[in-house]
Tab-separated table of C-alpha atoms in Angstrom:
chain	number	residue	atom	x	y	z
K	299	UNK	CA	0.000	0.000	0.000
K	300	UNK	CA	1.413	3.359	-1.023
K	301	UNK	CA	2.137	5.880	1.702
K	302	UNK	CA	0.398	9.243	1.769
K	303	UNK	CA	2.277	11.739	-0.380
K	304	UNK	CA	2.633	15.336	0.775
K	305	UNK	CA	3.527	18.290	-1.416
K	306	UNK	CA	6.764	20.172	-0.795
K	307	UNK	CA	6.615	22.207	2.455
K	308	UNK	CA	6.538	25.535	0.562
K	309	UNK	CA	3.235	24.518	-1.022
K	310	UNK	CA	1.853	22.813	2.068
K	311	UNK	CA	2.559	25.818	4.291
K	312	UNK	CA	1.141	28.222	1.700
K	313	UNK	CA	-2.086	26.229	1.511
K	314	UNK	CA	-2.316	26.118	5.320
K	315	UNK	CA	-1.839	29.903	5.443
K	316	UNK	CA	-4.671	30.363	2.961
K	317	UNK	CA	-6.882	28.024	4.971
K	318	UNK	CA	-6.177	30.226	7.989
K	319	UNK	CA	-7.108	33.354	6.021
K	320	UNK	CA	-10.250	31.597	4.810
K	321	UNK	CA	-11.381	30.949	8.387
K	322	UNK	CA	-10.692	34.595	9.267
K	323	UNK	CA	-12.850	35.703	6.342
K	324	UNK	CA	-15.787	33.417	7.008
K	325	UNK	CA	-15.756	33.597	10.813
K	326	UNK	CA	-15.203	37.369	10.956
K	327	UNK	CA	-17.979	39.652	12.147
K	328	UNK	CA	-17.815	41.593	8.880
K	329	UNK	CA	-16.564	41.073	5.340
K	330	UNK	CA	-12.911	42.107	5.253
K	331	UNK	CA	-10.375	42.108	2.438
K	332	UNK	CA	-7.025	41.056	3.903
K	333	UNK	CA	-4.478	42.871	1.735
K	334	UNK	CA	-1.724	40.728	3.256
K	335	UNK	CA	-2.970	37.871	1.063
K	336	UNK	CA	-0.944	39.567	-1.673
K	337	UNK	CA	2.134	38.316	0.192
K	338	UNK	CA	0.896	34.780	-0.476
K	339	UNK	CA	0.463	35.689	-4.148
K	340	UNK	CA	4.096	36.853	-4.250
K	341	UNK	CA	5.152	33.523	-2.740
K	342	UNK	CA	3.186	31.651	-5.394
K	343	UNK	CA	4.946	33.681	-8.084
K	344	UNK	CA	8.341	32.833	-6.550
K	345	UNK	CA	7.550	29.120	-6.231
K	346	UNK	CA	6.363	28.957	-9.836
K	347	UNK	CA	8.639	31.524	-11.452
K	348	UNK	CA	11.948	30.294	-10.056
K	349	UNK	CA	11.165	26.578	-10.110
K	350	UNK	CA	13.934	24.345	-11.404
K	351	UNK	CA	12.916	21.481	-13.672
K	352	UNK	CA	9.471	21.421	-12.083
K	353	UNK	CA	6.230	20.929	-13.990
K	354	UNK	CA	5.226	18.333	-16.536
K	355	UNK	CA	6.038	20.535	-19.530
K	356	UNK	CA	9.146	22.233	-18.125
K	357	UNK	CA	11.760	20.297	-20.177
K	358	UNK	CA	9.985	21.023	-23.445
K	359	UNK	CA	9.598	24.737	-22.742
K	360	UNK	CA	13.222	24.917	-21.652
K	361	UNK	CA	14.342	23.458	-24.978
K	362	UNK	CA	11.968	25.780	-26.850
K	363	UNK	CA	13.561	28.753	-25.093
K	364	UNK	CA	16.836	28.321	-26.962
K	365	UNK	CA	15.500	26.671	-30.108
K	366	UNK	CA	13.079	29.264	-31.480
K	367	UNK	CA	15.314	32.359	-31.258
K	368	UNK	CA	17.837	30.551	-33.449
K	369	UNK	CA	15.280	29.393	-36.000
K	370	UNK	CA	12.757	32.242	-36.209
K	371	UNK	CA	12.978	35.984	-36.632
K	372	UNK	CA	10.664	38.753	-35.489
K	373	UNK	CA	9.274	39.337	-38.977
K	374	UNK	CA	7.817	35.816	-38.911
K	375	UNK	CA	6.411	36.421	-35.449
K	376	UNK	CA	4.706	39.667	-36.428
K	377	UNK	CA	3.309	38.140	-39.607
K	378	UNK	CA	1.675	35.484	-37.447
K	379	UNK	CA	0.299	38.275	-35.243
K	380	UNK	CA	-1.466	39.583	-38.349
K	381	UNK	CA	-2.926	36.091	-38.960
K	382	UNK	CA	-0.776	35.581	-42.034
K	383	UNK	CA	0.113	32.003	-42.891
K	384	UNK	CA	3.590	30.832	-41.953
K	385	UNK	CA	5.359	27.752	-40.631
K	386	UNK	CA	5.263	28.706	-36.926
K	387	UNK	CA	3.327	26.259	-34.761
K	388	UNK	CA	3.678	28.235	-31.523
K	389	UNK	CA	1.613	31.337	-30.776
K	390	UNK	CA	3.204	34.650	-31.741
K	391	UNK	CA	2.971	36.579	-28.452
K	392	UNK	CA	4.609	33.761	-26.529
K	393	UNK	CA	7.396	33.527	-29.110
K	394	UNK	CA	7.893	37.286	-28.977
K	395	UNK	CA	8.734	37.223	-25.266
K	396	UNK	CA	10.544	33.880	-25.492
K	397	UNK	CA	12.876	35.204	-28.189
K	398	UNK	CA	13.251	38.634	-26.593
K	399	UNK	CA	14.363	37.257	-23.221
K	400	UNK	CA	16.743	34.773	-24.854
K	401	UNK	CA	18.319	37.368	-27.165
K	402	UNK	CA	18.828	39.666	-24.170
K	403	UNK	CA	20.972	36.903	-22.681
K	404	UNK	CA	18.621	36.209	-19.780
K	405	UNK	CA	18.497	32.715	-18.268
K	406	UNK	CA	15.366	30.613	-18.565
K	407	UNK	CA	14.391	31.064	-14.908
K	408	UNK	CA	14.131	34.834	-15.419
K	409	UNK	CA	11.742	34.153	-18.272
K	410	UNK	CA	9.661	31.772	-16.146
K	411	UNK	CA	9.590	34.388	-13.365
K	412	UNK	CA	8.155	36.868	-15.869
K	413	UNK	CA	5.654	34.247	-17.023
K	414	UNK	CA	4.530	33.509	-13.463
K	415	UNK	CA	4.036	37.201	-12.726
K	416	UNK	CA	1.934	37.821	-15.830
K	417	UNK	CA	-0.040	34.614	-15.311
K	418	UNK	CA	-0.829	34.854	-11.593
K	419	UNK	CA	-1.363	38.547	-10.789
K	420	UNK	CA	-4.347	39.071	-13.157
K	421	UNK	CA	-6.037	36.008	-11.701
K	422	UNK	CA	-5.836	37.142	-8.096
K	423	UNK	CA	-6.641	40.724	-9.109
K	424	UNK	CA	-9.877	39.403	-10.618
K	425	UNK	CA	-10.586	37.305	-7.536
K	426	UNK	CA	-9.984	40.245	-5.197
K	427	UNK	CA	-12.222	42.592	-7.204
K	428	UNK	CA	-15.134	40.168	-7.513
K	429	UNK	CA	-15.123	37.926	-4.448
K	430	UNK	CA	-16.300	38.686	-0.933
K	431	UNK	CA	-13.749	36.204	0.463
K	432	UNK	CA	-10.636	36.574	-1.775
K	433	UNK	CA	-8.357	34.229	0.188
K	434	UNK	CA	-10.980	31.494	-0.032
K	435	UNK	CA	-11.180	32.067	-3.776
K	436	UNK	CA	-7.405	31.803	-4.136
K	437	UNK	CA	-7.431	28.641	-2.032
K	438	UNK	CA	-9.982	27.032	-4.349
K	439	UNK	CA	-7.948	28.074	-7.385
K	440	UNK	CA	-4.590	26.689	-6.256
K	441	UNK	CA	-5.442	22.999	-6.414
K	442	UNK	CA	-5.039	21.967	-9.134
K	443	UNK	CA	-5.076	24.977	-11.504
K	444	UNK	CA	-1.980	26.675	-10.071
K	445	UNK	CA	0.088	23.510	-10.368
K	446	UNK	CA	-1.219	22.508	-13.786
K	447	UNK	CA	-1.383	25.885	-15.554
K	448	UNK	CA	0.967	28.247	-13.712
K	449	UNK	CA	3.602	25.603	-12.961
K	450	UNK	CA	3.075	23.418	-16.003
K	451	UNK	CA	1.357	24.524	-19.172
K	452	UNK	CA	3.187	27.840	-19.460
K	453	UNK	CA	1.451	29.206	-22.538
K	454	UNK	CA	-2.014	28.336	-21.315
K	455	UNK	CA	-1.247	29.804	-17.893
K	456	UNK	CA	-0.320	33.099	-19.535
K	457	UNK	CA	-3.355	33.044	-21.799
K	458	UNK	CA	-5.646	32.283	-18.872
K	459	UNK	CA	-4.257	35.242	-16.943
K	460	UNK	CA	-5.186	37.688	-19.706
K	461	UNK	CA	-8.517	36.023	-20.463
K	462	UNK	CA	-9.500	36.190	-16.797
K	463	UNK	CA	-8.463	39.854	-16.685
K	464	UNK	CA	-10.824	40.525	-19.608
K	465	UNK	CA	-13.717	39.869	-17.203
K	466	UNK	CA	-13.212	43.477	-16.092
K	467	UNK	CA	-14.283	44.642	-19.549
K	468	UNK	CA	-17.099	42.115	-19.758
K	469	UNK	CA	-18.594	43.742	-16.668
K	470	UNK	CA	-18.065	47.221	-18.092
K	471	UNK	CA	-19.587	46.112	-21.435
K	472	UNK	CA	-16.503	47.485	-23.153
K	473	UNK	CA	-16.347	45.270	-26.221
K	474	UNK	CA	-13.306	46.949	-27.771
K	475	UNK	CA	-11.089	46.495	-24.699
K	476	UNK	CA	-12.376	42.948	-24.241
K	477	UNK	CA	-11.379	42.085	-27.808
K	478	UNK	CA	-7.962	43.728	-27.439
K	479	UNK	CA	-7.159	41.779	-24.266
K	480	UNK	CA	-8.455	38.557	-25.798
K	481	UNK	CA	-6.360	39.158	-28.922
K	482	UNK	CA	-3.209	39.132	-26.805
K	483	UNK	CA	-4.505	36.151	-24.798
K	484	UNK	CA	-4.953	34.320	-28.096
K	485	UNK	CA	-1.353	35.259	-28.863
K	486	UNK	CA	-0.264	33.202	-25.846
K	487	UNK	CA	-2.457	30.156	-26.456
K	488	UNK	CA	-5.021	29.483	-29.157
K	489	UNK	CA	-7.341	27.579	-26.794
K	490	UNK	CA	-8.513	30.943	-25.413
K	491	UNK	CA	-10.642	31.308	-28.539
K	492	UNK	CA	-13.312	29.397	-26.601
K	493	UNK	CA	-13.634	32.358	-24.230
K	494	UNK	CA	-14.593	34.907	-26.905
K	495	UNK	CA	-18.335	34.097	-26.555
K	496	UNK	CA	-18.103	34.939	-22.837
K	497	UNK	CA	-18.884	38.592	-23.553
K	498	UNK	CA	-22.378	37.571	-24.682
K	499	UNK	CA	-22.882	34.428	-22.580
K	500	UNK	CA	-22.974	36.462	-19.367
K	501	UNK	CA	-26.226	38.064	-20.541
K	502	UNK	CA	-28.108	34.785	-21.034
K	503	UNK	CA	-30.910	34.590	-18.434
K	504	UNK	CA	-30.652	31.382	-16.408
K	505	UNK	CA	-32.913	29.931	-13.739
K	506	UNK	CA	-32.303	26.935	-11.492
K	507	UNK	CA	-34.450	24.821	-13.806
K	508	UNK	CA	-32.516	25.902	-16.894
K	509	UNK	CA	-29.191	25.267	-15.154
K	510	UNK	CA	-30.208	21.740	-14.153
K	511	UNK	CA	-31.555	21.035	-17.652
K	512	UNK	CA	-28.367	22.318	-19.311
K	513	UNK	CA	-26.071	20.240	-17.123
K	514	UNK	CA	-28.184	17.086	-17.483
K	515	UNK	CA	-28.282	17.530	-21.263
K	516	UNK	CA	-24.485	17.835	-21.413
K	517	UNK	CA	-24.070	14.763	-19.205
K	518	UNK	CA	-26.433	12.775	-21.431
K	519	UNK	CA	-24.648	13.661	-24.680
K	520	UNK	CA	-21.220	13.057	-23.154
K	521	UNK	CA	-21.032	9.399	-24.347
K	522	UNK	CA	-21.623	10.555	-27.932
K	523	UNK	CA	-18.112	12.071	-27.999
K	524	UNK	CA	-19.197	14.774	-30.421
K	525	UNK	CA	-15.683	16.232	-30.359
K	526	UNK	CA	-14.673	13.410	-32.712
K	527	UNK	CA	-16.709	15.177	-35.390
K	528	UNK	CA	-15.325	18.638	-34.661
K	529	UNK	CA	-11.916	18.566	-36.308
K	530	UNK	CA	-11.200	22.230	-35.624
K	531	UNK	CA	-10.832	21.435	-31.910
K	532	UNK	CA	-7.437	19.881	-32.603
K	533	UNK	CA	-6.192	23.254	-33.780
K	534	UNK	CA	-7.271	25.123	-30.642
K	535	UNK	CA	-6.257	22.468	-28.108
K	536	UNK	CA	-2.902	21.363	-29.544
K	537	UNK	CA	-1.182	18.269	-28.227
K	538	UNK	CA	2.415	19.249	-28.958
K	539	UNK	CA	3.077	20.153	-25.322
K	540	UNK	CA	0.981	17.902	-23.162
K	541	UNK	CA	2.404	15.604	-20.523
K	542	UNK	CA	1.740	14.558	-16.977
K	543	UNK	CA	-1.714	16.013	-16.418
K	544	UNK	CA	-3.745	14.672	-19.287
K	545	UNK	CA	-5.839	12.390	-17.075
K	546	UNK	CA	-7.826	13.108	-13.993
K	547	UNK	CA	-8.179	10.337	-11.483
K	548	UNK	CA	-10.950	7.826	-12.052
K	549	UNK	CA	-12.854	6.305	-9.150
K	550	UNK	CA	-14.044	2.994	-10.487
K	551	UNK	CA	-17.404	1.631	-9.479
K	552	UNK	CA	-18.194	-2.064	-8.997
K	553	UNK	CA	-19.422	-2.352	-12.569
K	554	UNK	CA	-16.157	-1.067	-13.937
K	555	UNK	CA	-17.710	2.160	-15.167
K	556	UNK	CA	-15.550	5.099	-14.315
K	557	UNK	CA	-16.707	8.159	-12.432
K	558	UNK	CA	-13.934	10.657	-12.892
K	559	UNK	CA	-12.764	12.629	-9.909
K	560	UNK	CA	-13.454	15.865	-11.743
K	561	UNK	CA	-17.068	14.737	-12.264
K	562	UNK	CA	-17.509	14.904	-8.504
K	563	UNK	CA	-15.879	18.328	-8.323
K	564	UNK	CA	-18.157	19.800	-10.971
K	565	UNK	CA	-21.221	18.345	-9.254
K	566	UNK	CA	-20.098	20.008	-6.009
K	567	UNK	CA	-19.894	23.325	-7.872
K	568	UNK	CA	-23.368	22.811	-9.319
K	569	UNK	CA	-24.770	22.042	-5.857
K	570	UNK	CA	-23.548	25.377	-4.500
K	571	UNK	CA	-24.770	27.282	-7.548
K	572	UNK	CA	-28.272	25.801	-7.531
K	573	UNK	CA	-28.890	25.913	-3.786
K	574	UNK	CA	-27.642	29.483	-3.287
K	575	UNK	CA	-28.388	31.031	-6.670
K	576	UNK	CA	-31.247	33.377	-5.748
K	577	UNK	CA	-29.629	34.899	-2.655
K	578	UNK	CA	-26.263	35.381	-4.352
K	579	UNK	CA	-27.801	37.002	-7.431
K	580	UNK	CA	-29.554	39.505	-5.167
K	581	UNK	CA	-26.539	40.433	-3.046
K	582	UNK	CA	-23.384	40.057	-5.164
K	583	UNK	CA	-22.854	42.485	-8.080
K	584	UNK	CA	-22.343	40.722	-11.412
K	585	UNK	CA	-22.791	37.308	-9.819
K	586	UNK	CA	-24.982	36.267	-12.757
K	587	UNK	CA	-22.001	36.898	-15.038
K	588	UNK	CA	-19.706	34.692	-12.961
K	589	UNK	CA	-22.376	32.001	-12.621
K	590	UNK	CA	-23.059	31.846	-16.361
K	591	UNK	CA	-19.371	31.455	-17.154
K	592	UNK	CA	-18.939	28.797	-14.481
K	593	UNK	CA	-21.932	26.861	-15.822
K	594	UNK	CA	-20.460	27.107	-19.311
K	595	UNK	CA	-17.263	25.511	-18.012
K	596	UNK	CA	-19.201	22.649	-16.442
K	597	UNK	CA	-21.121	22.057	-19.674
K	598	UNK	CA	-17.976	22.083	-21.821
K	599	UNK	CA	-16.318	19.665	-19.405
K	600	UNK	CA	-19.130	17.104	-19.546
K	601	UNK	CA	-19.439	17.323	-23.336
K	602	UNK	CA	-15.669	16.820	-23.670
K	603	UNK	CA	-15.101	14.489	-20.705
K	604	UNK	CA	-14.159	11.535	-22.912
K	605	UNK	CA	-11.090	13.402	-24.175
K	606	UNK	CA	-8.323	14.014	-21.609
K	607	UNK	CA	-7.025	16.961	-23.629
K	608	UNK	CA	-10.267	18.697	-24.586
K	609	UNK	CA	-11.867	18.218	-21.160
K	610	UNK	CA	-8.937	19.903	-19.400
K	611	UNK	CA	-7.778	22.536	-21.880
K	612	UNK	CA	-11.059	23.888	-23.237
K	613	UNK	CA	-13.155	24.509	-20.089
K	614	UNK	CA	-10.201	25.722	-18.005
K	615	UNK	CA	-10.855	29.471	-18.226
K	616	UNK	CA	-14.562	29.048	-17.563
K	617	UNK	CA	-13.947	26.698	-14.625
K	618	UNK	CA	-11.753	29.375	-13.031
K	619	UNK	CA	-14.951	31.199	-12.147
K	620	UNK	CA	-15.759	28.523	-9.573
K	621	UNK	CA	-13.124	30.291	-7.451
K	622	UNK	CA	-15.318	33.397	-7.671
K	623	UNK	CA	-18.702	31.712	-7.396
K	624	UNK	CA	-18.313	29.497	-4.326
K	625	UNK	CA	-16.874	32.098	-1.909
K	626	UNK	CA	-19.617	34.514	-2.957
K	627	UNK	CA	-22.187	31.792	-2.313
K	628	UNK	CA	-20.829	31.475	1.221
K	629	UNK	CA	-20.794	35.219	1.825
K	630	UNK	CA	-24.539	35.670	1.322
K	631	UNK	CA	-25.616	32.999	3.812
K	632	UNK	CA	-27.182	34.664	6.846
K	633	UNK	CA	-27.448	31.520	8.973
K	634	UNK	CA	-24.032	31.450	10.673
K	635	UNK	CA	-24.089	27.729	11.441
K	636	UNK	CA	-25.072	26.850	7.885
K	637	UNK	CA	-22.363	29.120	6.481
K	638	UNK	CA	-19.690	27.576	8.694
K	639	UNK	CA	-20.893	24.085	7.800
K	640	UNK	CA	-20.628	24.702	4.047
K	641	UNK	CA	-17.284	26.434	4.543
K	642	UNK	CA	-15.993	23.393	6.410
K	643	UNK	CA	-17.096	21.217	3.492
K	644	UNK	CA	-15.082	23.392	1.095
K	645	UNK	CA	-12.006	23.318	3.333
K	646	UNK	CA	-12.232	19.531	3.697
K	647	UNK	CA	-12.636	19.307	-0.067
K	648	UNK	CA	-9.415	21.307	-0.553
K	649	UNK	CA	-7.577	19.098	1.955
K	650	UNK	CA	-8.882	15.970	0.237
K	651	UNK	CA	-7.902	17.333	-3.176
K	652	UNK	CA	-4.459	18.156	-1.764
K	653	UNK	CA	-3.843	14.484	-0.986
K	654	UNK	CA	-5.405	13.268	-4.231
K	655	UNK	CA	-3.146	15.583	-6.201
K	656	UNK	CA	-0.160	14.669	-4.034
K	657	UNK	CA	-0.615	10.942	-4.532
K	658	UNK	CA	-1.539	10.870	-8.203
K	659	UNK	CA	0.047	13.854	-9.919
K	660	UNK	CA	2.649	15.558	-7.731
K	661	UNK	CA	5.383	13.002	-8.393
K	662	UNK	CA	5.246	13.424	-12.176
K	663	UNK	CA	5.120	17.192	-11.766
K	664	UNK	CA	7.975	17.184	-9.211
K	665	UNK	CA	6.046	19.010	-6.494
K	666	UNK	CA	7.027	16.569	-3.739
K	667	UNK	CA	9.506	17.263	-0.886
K	668	UNK	CA	12.255	15.221	-2.530
K	669	UNK	CA	11.733	16.465	-6.095
K	670	UNK	CA	10.764	20.157	-6.035
K	671	UNK	CA	13.688	22.505	-6.645
K	672	UNK	CA	13.944	26.284	-6.834
K	673	UNK	CA	16.779	28.398	-8.234
K	674	UNK	CA	16.654	30.647	-5.167
K	675	UNK	CA	17.779	27.909	-2.780
K	676	UNK	CA	18.923	24.878	-4.802
């Protein structure tokens, strides 16, 4: 029997600190934004940005760092930015910074530090601006998105950061700025094209009945694997850099049919959304926007669940909004005992997910005590 696997102490302690902040938020007599949580964000940037050989895709990105500057020039990059056909397979905005940092003679870990900063700050900025309990939102985001996107899939982590930031302009109904931000997000990773409809999706009126019907419909059509008939998906969710995290854990039933671990997570999200929808819509500004995007992520996941790549890459940006939705759901509950009970469920869920991730994915990603390394102290 395998022993329980812990993450490296820097991650374990960070998660414990956020759990502490989460209790302060929920158990406090009034809603308070603890600005000191930004210190935790800085730590997350350091742990991701200065990591050494850590993350499933790290070796490939490290080799790309020196390869592309020697085989591409900026004219090719800018032609790709103008959507002109060329031989480049990697997105133009990522290549621009990759080549720039390399040609300036900067080591790869300086580039990854830049990447971590650009990827993480917009995400927490969005959480802080839209969530009553920001630390709780960050806690829900960390496992597994921080490890998979910000410490693994570098391009998608960058693209997610900008796409999430565009939520600011969705709220303001500023279509031009939304499109500009999304253009640059697309320049980091083409999978962000799935988020372009978000500007209009937030305005779709949804009731509890419609939400349940939508989710059930997507679950029912999941076995049809309709993505097999949508060839264009291969171009927006490329497989050229995809290792280590392509499969979520399956919990096998007696019949041999698999219920994926992420199925249970999405159902937990749906429970919170349905049960607390009315109160949260009344009390949290723009909650309907966050809810619609979160529901969209759940629907995309179930439709694509048969494909390890599509079910993780395509709904990722939409699923981020669970980190905004659930803490806001908690914040509107007036019954103190009920609020604390649901908060405890979320904390236990995070702890459980910590050990699931530690035992099934942390070793391959090198996030364990004996494998994680950082340029600042190794």
